[in-house]
C-alpha positions as a printed NumPy array, in Angstrom:
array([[  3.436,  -1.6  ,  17.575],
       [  4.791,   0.309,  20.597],
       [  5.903,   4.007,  19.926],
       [  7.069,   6.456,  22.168],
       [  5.049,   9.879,  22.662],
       [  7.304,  11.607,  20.21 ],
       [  6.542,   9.25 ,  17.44 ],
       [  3.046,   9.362,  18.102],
       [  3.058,  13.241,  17.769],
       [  5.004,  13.012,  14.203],
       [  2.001,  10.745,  12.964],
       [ -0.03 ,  13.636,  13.407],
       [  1.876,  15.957,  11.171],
       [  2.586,  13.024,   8.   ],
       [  1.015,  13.143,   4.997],
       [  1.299,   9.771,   3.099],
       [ -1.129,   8.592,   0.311],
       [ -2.685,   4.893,   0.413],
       [ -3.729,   4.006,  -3.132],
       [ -6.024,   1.051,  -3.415],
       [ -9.953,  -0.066,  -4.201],
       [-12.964,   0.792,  -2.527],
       [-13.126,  -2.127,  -0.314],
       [-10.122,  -0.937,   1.492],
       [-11.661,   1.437,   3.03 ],
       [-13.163,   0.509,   6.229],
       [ -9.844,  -1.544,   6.869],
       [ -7.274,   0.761,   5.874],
       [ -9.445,   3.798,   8.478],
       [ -9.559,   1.324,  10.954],
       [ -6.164,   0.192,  10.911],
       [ -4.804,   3.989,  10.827],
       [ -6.84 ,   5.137,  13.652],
       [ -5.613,   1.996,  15.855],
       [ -2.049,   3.95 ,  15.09 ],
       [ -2.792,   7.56 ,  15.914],
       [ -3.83 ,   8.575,  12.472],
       [ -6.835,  10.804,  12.817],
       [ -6.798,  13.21 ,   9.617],
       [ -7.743,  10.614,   7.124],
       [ -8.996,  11.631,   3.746],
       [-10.938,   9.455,   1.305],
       [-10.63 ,  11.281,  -1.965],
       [-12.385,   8.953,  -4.939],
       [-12.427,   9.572,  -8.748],
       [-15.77 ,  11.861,  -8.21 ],
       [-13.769,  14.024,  -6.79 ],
       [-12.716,  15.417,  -9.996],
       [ -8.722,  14.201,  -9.01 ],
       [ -6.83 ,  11.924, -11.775],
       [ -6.349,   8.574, -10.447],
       [ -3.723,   6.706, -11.33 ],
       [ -4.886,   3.332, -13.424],
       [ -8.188,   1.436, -12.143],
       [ -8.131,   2.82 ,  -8.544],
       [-10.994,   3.874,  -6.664],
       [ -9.765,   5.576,  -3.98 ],
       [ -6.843,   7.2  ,  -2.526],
       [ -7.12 ,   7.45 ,   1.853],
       [ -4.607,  10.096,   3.074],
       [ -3.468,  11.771,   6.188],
       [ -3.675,  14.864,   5.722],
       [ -3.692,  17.384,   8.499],
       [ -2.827,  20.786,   6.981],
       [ -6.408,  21.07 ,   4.931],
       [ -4.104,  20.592,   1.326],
       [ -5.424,  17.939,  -1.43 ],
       [ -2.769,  14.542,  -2.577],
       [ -2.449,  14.798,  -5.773],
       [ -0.73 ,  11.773,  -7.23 ],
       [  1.374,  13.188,  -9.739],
       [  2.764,  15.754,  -7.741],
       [  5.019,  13.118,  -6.183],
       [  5.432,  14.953,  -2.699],
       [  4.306,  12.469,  -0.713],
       [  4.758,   8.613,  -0.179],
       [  2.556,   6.193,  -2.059],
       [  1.447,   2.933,  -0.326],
       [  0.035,   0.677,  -3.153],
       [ -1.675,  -2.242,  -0.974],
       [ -2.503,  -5.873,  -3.175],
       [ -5.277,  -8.47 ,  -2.547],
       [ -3.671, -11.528,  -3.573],
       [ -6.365, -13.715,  -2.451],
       [ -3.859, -16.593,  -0.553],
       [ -2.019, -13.151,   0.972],
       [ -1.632,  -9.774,   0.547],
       [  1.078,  -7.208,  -0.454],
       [  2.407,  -3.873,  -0.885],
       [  4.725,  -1.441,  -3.016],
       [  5.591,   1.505,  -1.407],
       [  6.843,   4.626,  -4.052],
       [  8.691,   7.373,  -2.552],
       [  8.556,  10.95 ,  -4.068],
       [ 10.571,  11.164,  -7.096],
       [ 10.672,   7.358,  -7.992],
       [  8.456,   4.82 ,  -9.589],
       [  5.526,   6.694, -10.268],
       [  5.184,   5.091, -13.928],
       [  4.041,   2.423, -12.106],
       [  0.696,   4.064, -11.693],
       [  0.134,   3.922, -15.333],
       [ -0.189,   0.044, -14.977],
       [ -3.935,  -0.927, -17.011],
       [ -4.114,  -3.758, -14.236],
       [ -1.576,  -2.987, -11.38 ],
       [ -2.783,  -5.677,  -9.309],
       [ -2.139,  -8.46 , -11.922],
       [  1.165,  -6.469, -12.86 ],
       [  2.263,  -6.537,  -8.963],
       [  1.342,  -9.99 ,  -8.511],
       [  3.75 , -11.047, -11.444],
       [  6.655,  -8.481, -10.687],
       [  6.737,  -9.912,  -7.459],
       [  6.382, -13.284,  -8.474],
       [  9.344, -12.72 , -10.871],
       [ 11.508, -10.806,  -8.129],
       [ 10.958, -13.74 ,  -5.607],
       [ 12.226, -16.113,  -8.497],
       [ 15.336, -14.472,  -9.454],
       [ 16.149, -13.674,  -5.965],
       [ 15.566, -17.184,  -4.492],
       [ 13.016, -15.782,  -1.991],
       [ 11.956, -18.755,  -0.236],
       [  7.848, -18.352,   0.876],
       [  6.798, -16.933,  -2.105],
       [  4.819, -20.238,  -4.013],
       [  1.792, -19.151,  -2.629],
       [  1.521, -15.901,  -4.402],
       [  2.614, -18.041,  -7.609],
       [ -0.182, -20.282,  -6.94 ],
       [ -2.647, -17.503,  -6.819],
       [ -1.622, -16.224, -10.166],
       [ -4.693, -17.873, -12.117],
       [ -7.044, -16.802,  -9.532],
       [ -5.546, -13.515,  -9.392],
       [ -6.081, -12.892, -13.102],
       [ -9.832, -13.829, -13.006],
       [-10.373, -10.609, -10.743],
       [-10.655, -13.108,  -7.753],
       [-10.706, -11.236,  -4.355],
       [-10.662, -12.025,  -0.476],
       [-11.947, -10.516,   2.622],
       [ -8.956, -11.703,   4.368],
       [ -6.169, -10.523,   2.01 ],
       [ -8.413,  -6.854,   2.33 ],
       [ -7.338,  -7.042,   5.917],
       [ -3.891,  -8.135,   5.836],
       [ -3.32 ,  -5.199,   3.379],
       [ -4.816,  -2.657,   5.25 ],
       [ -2.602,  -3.981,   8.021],
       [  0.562,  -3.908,   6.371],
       [ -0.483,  -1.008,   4.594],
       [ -0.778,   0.696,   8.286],
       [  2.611,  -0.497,   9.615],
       [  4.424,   1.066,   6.436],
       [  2.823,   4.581,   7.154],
       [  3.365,   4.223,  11.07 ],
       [  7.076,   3.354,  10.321],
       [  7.349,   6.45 ,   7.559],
       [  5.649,   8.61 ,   9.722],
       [  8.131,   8.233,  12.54 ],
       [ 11.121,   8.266,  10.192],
       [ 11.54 ,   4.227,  10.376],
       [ 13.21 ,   2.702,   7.44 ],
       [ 11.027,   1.424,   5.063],
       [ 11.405,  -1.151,   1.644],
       [ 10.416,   1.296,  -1.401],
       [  9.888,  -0.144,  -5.134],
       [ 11.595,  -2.198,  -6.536],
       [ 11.254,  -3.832,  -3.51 ],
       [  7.769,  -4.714,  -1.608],
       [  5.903,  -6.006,   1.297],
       [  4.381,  -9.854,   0.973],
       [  2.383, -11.705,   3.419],
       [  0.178, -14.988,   3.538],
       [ -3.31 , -15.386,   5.11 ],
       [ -2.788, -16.392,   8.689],
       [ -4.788, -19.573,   8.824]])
């Protein structure tokens, strides 16, 4: 992703939330720094913060020392998905689709919502995701997907950070494993 010296300056002042498991991580931190990101914060559920449904961690940029707090809905949530064949991602802006959160197994809820969208919509490249469904639902997870989410995950805050347009909930972000 090139960006000119100005956008690289606004990624320093963004604050955007990624919500996802503990094996993001490593990817997600590596994939922000590769942008510019350098005030990344790992906040986890020992932290004493409410996490929205079974999350484990929430990674933000955050460079003027204040905590996300997911309920405040100030800042942009990136919700990244392990889909095993592929990955994906919801993106929430403040003031919209936070209910979301309250999902008891967001990752099996995305998984179908998107399944669903890419049915009624005629999105074409979507059997994949449809084909993961079963594994999905046993809790089935890849290395691979972990790293095509982080990456997408990473383009969506580059692009909010320098004021890029962006596809919020209901719509989302879907990608295969590159074979």
């Amino acid at each position: 992703m090139n960006m000119t010296s100005e956008e690289k300056r606004r990624i320093a002042y963004c604050r955007i939330a990624v919500i996802g498991t503990i094996e993001f991580i490593d990817s997600i931190k590596a994939e922000l720094k590769q942008l510019g990101f350098e005030s990344i914060q790992i906040i986890s559920p020992s932290d004493e913060m409410p996490m929205p449904g079974k999350v484990d961690i929430i990674a933000e940029n955050v460079n003027e020392g204040s905590s996300c707090r997911s309920k405040d809905a100030i800042i942009p949530l990136i919700l990244p998905f392990d889909f095993v064949s592929g990955a994906g991602a919801i993106v929430v802006m403040p003031g919209e689709g936070r209910d979301l959160l309250n999902k008891p197994n967001l990752r099996q809820w995305a998984a179908n919502y998107m399944v669903g969208y890419c049915a009624f919509w005629n999105v074409e490249g979507c059997n994949w995701l449809r084909d993961s469904l079963p594994v999905i639902r046993n809790g089935v997870t890849s290395n691979a997907a972990l790293k095509i989410a982080a990456h997408i995950c990473a383009r969506i805050v580059a692009n909010i950070a320098v004021g890029r347009e962006v596809k919020h909930f209901p719509r989302f972000y879907l990608c295969k494993n590159l074979e």
